[in-house]
Amino acid sequence: MKVFLLRNTLKLFLVFSILFGLSGFSIKIKEENPGKVYLFAYSTLKNNGKNGLHFAWSTDQKNWFAIGPEFSFLKSDFGSWGPTGKSMSEVFLIQDNSGIFHCFWSVRDNVFAHSESKDLVNWGRQNYIQGMKNFVGKEQDKSIILNVQVSKNEGQYLIHFSESGNNYSCATKDFKQYTSTIIDANASALKLRSEIQLQDEILQGTMHKVDWSLVENMIKNMESVKFRDKQNNTSPKSDSLLFLGLKPINVTIKINGQNSKKISNMLTGVFFEDINYAADGGLYGELIQNRDFEYTLHDRKGSDEKWNSSMAWSGDFKIENVNPIHANNPNYAVIKNGSISNSGFEGIALKANEKYDFSVFAKGTKAIVRLKTASGETLAEAEFTPSNTWKKFNLVLKSSKTVNDAHLEISTNGETAVDMVSLFPQKTFKNRKNGLRADLAETIADMHPKFVRFPGGCVAHGDGLHNIYKWKNTIGPLESRIGSRNIWGYHQSMGLGYFEYFQFCEDLGAEAVPVLAAGVPCQNSSDGGSGQQFGIPMEDMDEYVQDVLDLIEYANGSINTVWGKKRAEAGHPKPFNLKYIGIGNEDLISDVFEERYRMIVKAIQQKHPEIKIIGTVGPFFEGTDYREGWKIADDLKLPLVDEHYYQSPGWFINNHDFYDSYDRSKSKVYLGEYASWGNMFYNALAEALYLTGVERNGDVVSMASYAPLLAREKHTQWNPDLIYFNGNEVKPTVNYFVQKLYGQNPGDIYIERSVKASDNSDVNKRIGVSAVKESISGDLIVKLVNVLPVSVMPSIEIANLATTENTSYTVLSGNPEKTDARPITQNITLKEAISKELPPYSFTVIRIKTKK
Ligand code: AHR
C-alpha cells in the first residue's frame, strides 16, 4: 500500500514538474515522499475577489506551488451575482485542536463569514456574522471589509477585525456562538497573516504545516474536477472528433412487460417565475404597462430615471396622490385639457374585429378612450363620464385592424383623474376575466404539464428581507394589491396573483406547487444590509409561519374560514385542493436558514399533515448546500426535496444515470429547475437523453420542470428559456418540443428494458431508451434518444405486453447546432417501428396501442 501511494505521489510530482517546468525541484523530491509540507491558504482580488479560496504548498517555504493554479476550494456565497457580490477577501484559515480547519473571510457590508472542513475539499455550511451590527451595535456600512484575523487563546478563539481604524475582537469556542465584541487595543499590532511569493505575486494568507497526504488529496480532487469539466465540455464539433470514423450502431433493445415498476404519474410540469417579463408583459393578459402609475425608481434600484410613476405613459398629465382609490395604490394621473397615452409593452398588439375590455377608475369630466395606431389612426373609441368621486368604468373596444404597435389614449376637454387603466383581450385563456394571454397559456397547456410551480425561483424569496414574496399582497381587488420590485429588476403588478395562479393550475388540470421563502431572502440578494443571509427576525417568525398556514387555508379551507372566505369572494367557493407546498428555493443552508426552515416545516407538518412539503437542497447537484439540505430533509422526513442544476449538455450526457443510485427510502426528488446551457438542438437532445434516465428513476424522481419557462424578447435576464415571445408571437424553442413530447407521452409504469449496443462507453451513454406504460390509455410508449453523429439501427423486442400494430411514430431530428428541429408524427405499423433507423442526433417517441 505504502509503495503504491508513494508511486502515485511521485507521479504527481512528475506531472507538476512537467506542467510548471520545475524540473530541478521535481528531481530533488522525486526520491521521497515529503511527509510534512507547508500549505498556504489565500485569496486574491482577481475577478473582483470572486475566485474564492486558493492553496499553494511548499517543502521549504521558498518554492511554492499553487494547487490549480486559481482553483477554488471554497467560494463565498454572499451577495448578488453582480460585480460586487460573492467576493472573498482577507482569508484566514485556522486549525482547531481536533484538526478541523476553520476558514474565515471578509465580505462587504461589515460582515465576516465562517465555514469549516476536515480535508479542505469538502466544506461545511457558510455562516455569516454581522460583525459590527451584532457586536458593536453599529449599522451596516456596505463598503466596509472587516479584515478578519483569528488567534487561539485559552480554549477559545479570538476573532479580530477592524473597521474605520478601530480594532475589535470577539471570542468563540464552537464557531457558532460569539461573545460580544470588545474594543481590542492590541489588534492593530496583530500580524497573524504570513506572506509568500508565488511566481511574481506576493500573497498574504495563513501558513500551516500539514501531512503531504492532505495536499495530495486536494490535488487529486482538483484534477478530477478539471477532468470532469473537460469531459463535460462537449459539442457537435467535439463529437465529430470523438466519433471520427464511427459507423452506424446496431442496438438490441428488449422490453419485457413482466419486469415493471410504478413511477410518478406527474413527472413533467412547468416552472413559472416572473423573470424575463414572464408575468406582466407576458402571461398576464393585461396590455397596459404601469396601469396604476406605481412604477418607482426603486424597482430598478435608481439606475433608470425613466422608471418612475409615468413609465410607459406620455401626454398632458401630472401624477397626484391625494385621496387615491386605495391606500395600497397611492398614485394616479390627472389629465388637463389634453390626453394621456400608454404604449403598453413596446406597443399594444391588437387583432382586427377582436373585442377588448377597457376599464378605468376615474373622476372629473367626460373623457374619450381610443385605441390608435402609431400613425394616429383610431381603431376603436368609447366615452365615459365620471363624476366628482372615484368610480370604475367598464367599456368594450373593438379593434378595426390588426396592428402590433397600437397605443391607448384617454382625452378630455376638462380635468379627469384616472387610475387602474386596463385593457384586456376578451379572448383570454379559458375566457377568464383578469385572465392570461391565450396564445402563451395554450402553448404551455400543450405541454400537458402535470403541475405548475410558482411564483419562482428567486422571486419567491426575493432580493433582501423586504422583498420576500408575500402571497397576501397578491390577492383581492386589483387596486388593493401591493405591487413590488422584482428581484430581476422590474415591477411586478401582482395582477397575476395567487388566485390567478391557482385558477391557471385548475384550468390546466395540473397540481399547484407554490414555493414560499423559508424565512430567508435569496442568497443572491443585492440588498445585503437589509438582512440577506440573516433571515426574518425570530420575533417576527410566528407571523410569517402563520402566513404560510393561511395560504393553505386560502387554497383549501371552507368558505367559513377567514381565508377560505376570501377565496370564495374572489369567485372560487370550492377549495383548490392544494397538495404540495415548497419551502425555500435553492437557499444557502446556514444556521439562520435551518432555524427558520424547521420552524415553518414543523408548523405545516403539525397543522396540515395532508400537505406534501418540498424541501430545498441548494442550487447545485453537489456541494455543501446539497449535502446539508439533504441532511435536514432526512431528519425532517420530508416527502420531497427540490433539486436544481443548470449544466452543460455534456454534463447531462455524462450523468444520465444520476438517479440510478439514489436511496429509495429517502425523500423523493422534485427536479425543480434544470436546463442545459443553450437552445441548440444539441442541448435539447441532451435534456431528452437525461429525461430517459429520469423516467427510469421515476420511482425516486416525482416531478421535473425545465427552467425558466418564459421570456419576452428584449427583456431577458436569463437565457436559455423554454418559450420566447413578443407582443404578438410565441416562439417555442426546440427544448420546448422535447418537454412537450415528454408531457404528451407520460407513463405511470416503467417497463424494464435492456440495451445492447457497442463496446464503447462514450457511444453507449449517448443512446437513451425508456419504456413506460400509460395506464389510462393502456399505451406502451418507447422513447429513444440518439446523441450520436451516426444513425442507430434498433432491433426492439417486446415481450409480455399485448401490443397491436397501431403505432404512432414521432421523430425530432435535425442539425444539432441549429434550433429549427420540429417533431414529425406518422402512423406506421409496429413491425416497421421496431426496426426503423434512428437518424443521427434524434429523439423518437413510439406510442403503441395495446389490446385492452
Ligand atoms: O430559473 C432562474 C433562476 O435560477 C431562479 O430564479 C433561481 O431559483 C435559479 O437560480
PDB file of N, CA, C and O in Angstrom, residues 111-154:
ATOM      1  N   VAL A 111     -19.399  42.415   7.185  1.00  0.00           N
ATOM      2  CA  VAL A 111     -19.752  41.046   7.552  1.00  0.00           C
ATOM      3  C   VAL A 111     -18.524  40.161   7.415  1.00  0.00           C
ATOM      4  O   VAL A 111     -17.702  40.371   6.532  1.00  0.00           O
ATOM      5  N   PHE A 112     -18.376  39.204   8.320  1.00  0.00           N
ATOM      6  CA  PHE A 112     -17.384  38.177   8.069  1.00  0.00           C
ATOM      7  C   PHE A 112     -18.059  36.811   8.039  1.00  0.00           C
ATOM      8  O   PHE A 112     -19.203  36.666   8.486  1.00  0.00           O
ATOM      9  N   ALA A 113     -17.371  35.854   7.470  1.00  0.00           N
ATOM     10  CA  ALA A 113     -18.013  34.572   7.201  1.00  0.00           C
ATOM     11  C   ALA A 113     -17.159  33.437   7.734  1.00  0.00           C
ATOM     12  O   ALA A 113     -15.941  33.582   7.903  1.00  0.00           O
ATOM     13  N   HIS A 114     -17.800  32.312   7.988  1.00  0.00           N
ATOM     14  CA  HIS A 114     -17.084  31.141   8.512  1.00  0.00           C
ATOM     15  C   HIS A 114     -17.579  29.881   7.814  1.00  0.00           C
ATOM     16  O   HIS A 114     -18.769  29.721   7.526  1.00  0.00           O
ATOM     17  N   SER A 115     -16.644  28.987   7.550  1.00  0.00           N
ATOM     18  CA  SER A 115     -17.022  27.641   7.116  1.00  0.00           C
ATOM     19  C   SER A 115     -15.914  26.708   7.608  1.00  0.00           C
ATOM     20  O   SER A 115     -14.795  27.156   7.871  1.00  0.00           O
ATOM     21  N   GLU A 116     -16.211  25.416   7.746  1.00  0.00           N
ATOM     22  CA  GLU A 116     -15.177  24.512   8.256  1.00  0.00           C
ATOM     23  C   GLU A 116     -15.067  23.262   7.410  1.00  0.00           C
ATOM     24  O   GLU A 116     -15.984  22.902   6.669  1.00  0.00           O
ATOM     25  N   SER A 117     -13.909  22.615   7.529  1.00  0.00           N
ATOM     26  CA  SER A 117     -13.662  21.433   6.700  1.00  0.00           C
ATOM     27  C   SER A 117     -12.620  20.543   7.366  1.00  0.00           C
ATOM     28  O   SER A 117     -11.701  21.024   8.026  1.00  0.00           O
ATOM     29  N   LYS A 118     -12.766  19.236   7.130  1.00  0.00           N
ATOM     30  CA  LYS A 118     -11.756  18.305   7.649  1.00  0.00           C
ATOM     31  C   LYS A 118     -10.613  18.178   6.662  1.00  0.00           C
ATOM     32  O   LYS A 118      -9.472  17.984   7.030  1.00  0.00           O
ATOM     33  N   ASP A 119     -10.961  18.215   5.370  1.00  0.00           N
ATOM     34  CA  ASP A 119      -9.967  17.874   4.355  1.00  0.00           C
ATOM     35  C   ASP A 119      -9.669  19.016   3.385  1.00  0.00           C
ATOM     36  O   ASP A 119      -8.948  18.827   2.419  1.00  0.00           O
ATOM     37  N   LEU A 120     -10.247  20.169   3.638  1.00  0.00           N
ATOM     38  CA  LEU A 120     -10.071  21.360   2.795  1.00  0.00           C
ATOM     39  C   LEU A 120     -10.672  21.178   1.393  1.00  0.00           C
ATOM     40  O   LEU A 120     -10.522  22.036   0.540  1.00  0.00           O
ATOM     41  N   VAL A 121     -11.353  20.077   1.194  1.00  0.00           N
ATOM     42  CA  VAL A 121     -12.016  19.834  -0.090  1.00  0.00           C
ATOM     43  C   VAL A 121     -13.529  19.963   0.102  1.00  0.00           C
ATOM     44  O   VAL A 121     -14.204  20.693  -0.605  1.00  0.00           O
ATOM     45  N   ASN A 122     -14.039  19.260   1.092  1.00  0.00           N
ATOM     46  CA  ASN A 122     -15.474  19.313   1.395  1.00  0.00           C
ATOM     47  C   ASN A 122     -15.701  20.290   2.537  1.00  0.00           C
ATOM     48  O   ASN A 122     -15.149  20.097   3.625  1.00  0.00           O
ATOM     49  N   TRP A 123     -16.502  21.296   2.275  1.00  0.00           N
ATOM     50  CA  TRP A 123     -16.710  22.346   3.273  1.00  0.00           C
ATOM     51  C   TRP A 123     -18.103  22.279   3.857  1.00  0.00           C
ATOM     52  O   TRP A 123     -19.051  21.890   3.189  1.00  0.00           O
ATOM     53  N   GLY A 124     -18.196  22.675   5.116  1.00  0.00           N
ATOM     54  CA  GLY A 124     -19.490  22.735   5.795  1.00  0.00           C
ATOM     55  C   GLY A 124     -20.228  24.000   5.392  1.00  0.00           C
ATOM     56  O   GLY A 124     -19.782  24.757   4.532  1.00  0.00           O
ATOM     57  N   ARG A 125     -21.355  24.231   6.039  1.00  0.00           N
ATOM     58  CA  ARG A 125     -22.189  25.361   5.661  1.00  0.00           C
ATOM     59  C   ARG A 125     -21.496  26.703   5.908  1.00  0.00           C
ATOM     60  O   ARG A 125     -20.625  26.797   6.778  1.00  0.00           O
ATOM     61  N   GLN A 126     -21.876  27.678   5.157  1.00  0.00           N
ATOM     62  CA  GLN A 126     -21.319  29.025   5.341  1.00  0.00           C
ATOM     63  C   GLN A 126     -22.240  29.794   6.274  1.00  0.00           C
ATOM     64  O   GLN A 126     -23.444  29.840   6.052  1.00  0.00           O
ATOM     65  N   ASN A 127     -21.665  30.354   7.310  1.00  0.00           N
ATOM     66  CA  ASN A 127     -22.449  31.235   8.171  1.00  0.00           C
ATOM     67  C   ASN A 127     -21.853  32.628   8.120  1.00  0.00           C
ATOM     68  O   ASN A 127     -20.630  32.787   8.034  1.00  0.00           O
ATOM     69  N   TYR A 128     -22.738  33.603   8.153  1.00  0.00           N
ATOM     70  CA  TYR A 128     -22.293  34.997   8.032  1.00  0.00           C
ATOM     71  C   TYR A 128     -22.545  35.729   9.341  1.00  0.00           C
ATOM     72  O   TYR A 128     -23.610  35.592   9.941  1.00  0.00           O
ATOM     73  N   ILE A 129     -21.565  36.467   9.751  1.00  0.00           N
ATOM     74  CA  ILE A 129     -21.655  37.132  11.053  1.00  0.00           C
ATOM     75  C   ILE A 129     -21.571  38.631  10.817  1.00  0.00           C
ATOM     76  O   ILE A 129     -20.625  39.121  10.193  1.00  0.00           O
ATOM     77  N   GLN A 130     -22.606  39.314  11.284  1.00  0.00           N
ATOM     78  CA  GLN A 130     -22.637  40.763  11.077  1.00  0.00           C
ATOM     79  C   GLN A 130     -21.777  41.405  12.156  1.00  0.00           C
ATOM     80  O   GLN A 130     -22.283  41.855  13.184  1.00  0.00           O
ATOM     81  N   GLY A 131     -20.489  41.434  11.892  1.00  0.00           N
ATOM     82  CA  GLY A 131     -19.532  41.858  12.893  1.00  0.00           C
ATOM     83  C   GLY A 131     -19.924  43.131  13.605  1.00  0.00           C
ATOM     84  O   GLY A 131     -20.138  43.151  14.821  1.00  0.00           O
ATOM     85  N   MET A 132     -20.076  44.182  12.871  1.00  0.00           N
ATOM     86  CA  MET A 132     -20.303  45.474  13.511  1.00  0.00           C
ATOM     87  C   MET A 132     -21.717  45.582  14.053  1.00  0.00           C
ATOM     88  O   MET A 132     -21.934  46.118  15.120  1.00  0.00           O
ATOM     89  N   LYS A 133     -22.686  45.067  13.313  1.00  0.00           N
ATOM     90  CA  LYS A 133     -24.070  45.245  13.738  1.00  0.00           C
ATOM     91  C   LYS A 133     -24.338  44.430  14.998  1.00  0.00           C
ATOM     92  O   LYS A 133     -24.857  44.936  15.992  1.00  0.00           O
ATOM     93  N   ASN A 134     -23.950  43.169  14.956  1.00  0.00           N
ATOM     94  CA  ASN A 134     -24.263  42.297  16.088  1.00  0.00           C
ATOM     95  C   ASN A 134     -23.467  42.649  17.330  1.00  0.00           C
ATOM     96  O   ASN A 134     -23.954  42.557  18.443  1.00  0.00           O
ATOM     97  N   PHE A 135     -22.219  42.987  17.123  1.00  0.00           N
ATOM     98  CA  PHE A 135     -21.337  43.060  18.281  1.00  0.00           C
ATOM     99  C   PHE A 135     -21.000  44.476  18.713  1.00  0.00           C
ATOM    100  O   PHE A 135     -20.610  44.720  19.839  1.00  0.00           O
ATOM    101  N   VAL A 136     -21.096  45.409  17.803  1.00  0.00           N
ATOM    102  CA  VAL A 136     -20.732  46.776  18.188  1.00  0.00           C
ATOM    103  C   VAL A 136     -21.962  47.673  18.162  1.00  0.00           C
ATOM    104  O   VAL A 136     -21.941  48.797  18.644  1.00  0.00           O
ATOM    105  N   GLY A 137     -23.062  47.127  17.605  1.00  0.00           N
ATOM    106  CA  GLY A 137     -24.284  47.922  17.583  1.00  0.00           C
ATOM    107  C   GLY A 137     -24.228  49.034  16.552  1.00  0.00           C
ATOM    108  O   GLY A 137     -25.001  49.982  16.597  1.00  0.00           O
ATOM    109  N   LYS A 138     -23.325  48.896  15.588  1.00  0.00           N
ATOM    110  CA  LYS A 138     -23.225  49.931  14.554  1.00  0.00           C
ATOM    111  C   LYS A 138     -23.968  49.471  13.323  1.00  0.00           C
ATOM    112  O   LYS A 138     -23.928  48.293  12.976  1.00  0.00           O
ATOM    113  N   GLU A 139     -24.641  50.385  12.642  1.00  0.00           N
ATOM    114  CA  GLU A 139     -25.367  49.992  11.440  1.00  0.00           C
ATOM    115  C   GLU A 139     -24.409  49.471  10.373  1.00  0.00           C
ATOM    116  O   GLU A 139     -23.215  49.802  10.380  1.00  0.00           O
ATOM    117  N   GLN A 140     -24.930  48.678   9.482  1.00  0.00           N
ATOM    118  CA  GLN A 140     -24.105  48.140   8.404  1.00  0.00           C
ATOM    119  C   GLN A 140     -23.541  49.263   7.556  1.00  0.00           C
ATOM    120  O   GLN A 140     -24.225  50.223   7.260  1.00  0.00           O
ATOM    121  N   ASP A 141     -22.320  49.106   7.157  1.00  0.00           N
ATOM    122  CA  ASP A 141     -21.789  50.003   6.147  1.00  0.00           C
ATOM    123  C   ASP A 141     -21.408  49.118   4.976  1.00  0.00           C
ATOM    124  O   ASP A 141     -20.543  48.249   5.092  1.00  0.00           O
ATOM    125  N   LYS A 142     -22.086  49.358   3.860  1.00  0.00           N
ATOM    126  CA  LYS A 142     -21.995  48.398   2.756  1.00  0.00           C
ATOM    127  C   LYS A 142     -20.598  48.239   2.164  1.00  0.00           C
ATOM    128  O   LYS A 142     -20.313  47.261   1.520  1.00  0.00           O
ATOM    129  N   SER A 143     -19.761  49.265   2.346  1.00  0.00           N
ATOM    130  CA  SER A 143     -18.483  49.146   1.643  1.00  0.00           C
ATOM    131  C   SER A 143     -17.385  48.555   2.530  1.00  0.00           C
ATOM    132  O   SER A 143     -16.294  48.286   2.073  1.00  0.00           O
ATOM    133  N   ILE A 144     -17.687  48.377   3.810  1.00  0.00           N
ATOM    134  CA  ILE A 144     -16.598  48.044   4.735  1.00  0.00           C
ATOM    135  C   ILE A 144     -16.216  46.560   4.685  1.00  0.00           C
ATOM    136  O   ILE A 144     -17.051  45.672   4.729  1.00  0.00           O
ATOM    137  N   ILE A 145     -14.909  46.328   4.616  1.00  0.00           N
ATOM    138  CA  ILE A 145     -14.353  44.979   4.700  1.00  0.00           C
ATOM    139  C   ILE A 145     -13.660  44.907   6.060  1.00  0.00           C
ATOM    140  O   ILE A 145     -12.880  45.792   6.410  1.00  0.00           O
ATOM    141  N   LEU A 146     -13.926  43.885   6.812  1.00  0.00           N
ATOM    142  CA  LEU A 146     -13.505  43.915   8.221  1.00  0.00           C
ATOM    143  C   LEU A 146     -12.080  43.436   8.494  1.00  0.00           C
ATOM    144  O   LEU A 146     -11.570  43.635   9.591  1.00  0.00           O
ATOM    145  N   ASN A 147     -11.458  42.789   7.543  1.00  0.00           N
ATOM    146  CA  ASN A 147     -10.108  42.268   7.742  1.00  0.00           C
ATOM    147  C   ASN A 147     -10.003  41.363   8.972  1.00  0.00           C
ATOM    148  O   ASN A 147      -9.453  41.729  10.013  1.00  0.00           O
ATOM    149  N   VAL A 148     -10.542  40.191   8.846  1.00  0.00           N
ATOM    150  CA  VAL A 148     -10.624  39.272   9.988  1.00  0.00           C
ATOM    151  C   VAL A 148      -9.323  38.510  10.194  1.00  0.00           C
ATOM    152  O   VAL A 148      -8.716  38.046   9.233  1.00  0.00           O
ATOM    153  N   GLN A 149      -8.911  38.408  11.439  1.00  0.00           N
ATOM    154  CA  GLN A 149      -7.807  37.509  11.790  1.00  0.00           C
ATOM    155  C   GLN A 149      -8.261  36.712  13.010  1.00  0.00           C
ATOM    156  O   GLN A 149      -9.123  37.152  13.763  1.00  0.00           O
ATOM    157  N   VAL A 150      -7.681  35.563  13.200  1.00  0.00           N
ATOM    158  CA  VAL A 150      -8.124  34.708  14.305  1.00  0.00           C
ATOM    159  C   VAL A 150      -6.913  34.249  15.101  1.00  0.00           C
ATOM    160  O   VAL A 150      -5.874  33.908  14.526  1.00  0.00           O
ATOM    161  N   SER A 151      -7.059  34.257  16.438  1.00  0.00           N
ATOM    162  CA  SER A 151      -5.975  33.715  17.266  1.00  0.00           C
ATOM    163  C   SER A 151      -6.575  32.776  18.302  1.00  0.00           C
ATOM    164  O   SER A 151      -7.754  32.876  18.635  1.00  0.00           O
ATOM    165  N   LYS A 152      -5.739  31.866  18.808  1.00  0.00           N
ATOM    166  CA  LYS A 152      -6.207  30.941  19.846  1.00  0.00           C
ATOM    167  C   LYS A 152      -5.866  31.540  21.191  1.00  0.00           C
ATOM    168  O   LYS A 152      -4.802  32.114  21.368  1.00  0.00           O
ATOM    169  N   ASN A 153      -6.776  31.367  22.131  1.00  0.00           N
ATOM    170  CA  ASN A 153      -6.478  31.912  23.445  1.00  0.00           C
ATOM    171  C   ASN A 153      -7.224  31.125  24.511  1.00  0.00           C
ATOM    172  O   ASN A 153      -8.452  31.216  24.593  1.00  0.00           O
ATOM    173  N   GLU A 154      -6.539  30.356  25.290  1.00  0.00           N
ATOM    174  CA  GLU A 154      -7.098  29.595  26.417  1.00  0.00           C
ATOM    175  C   GLU A 154      -8.409  28.905  26.070  1.00  0.00           C
ATOM    176  O   GLU A 154      -9.469  29.240  26.602  1.00  0.00           O
TER     177      GLU A 154
END
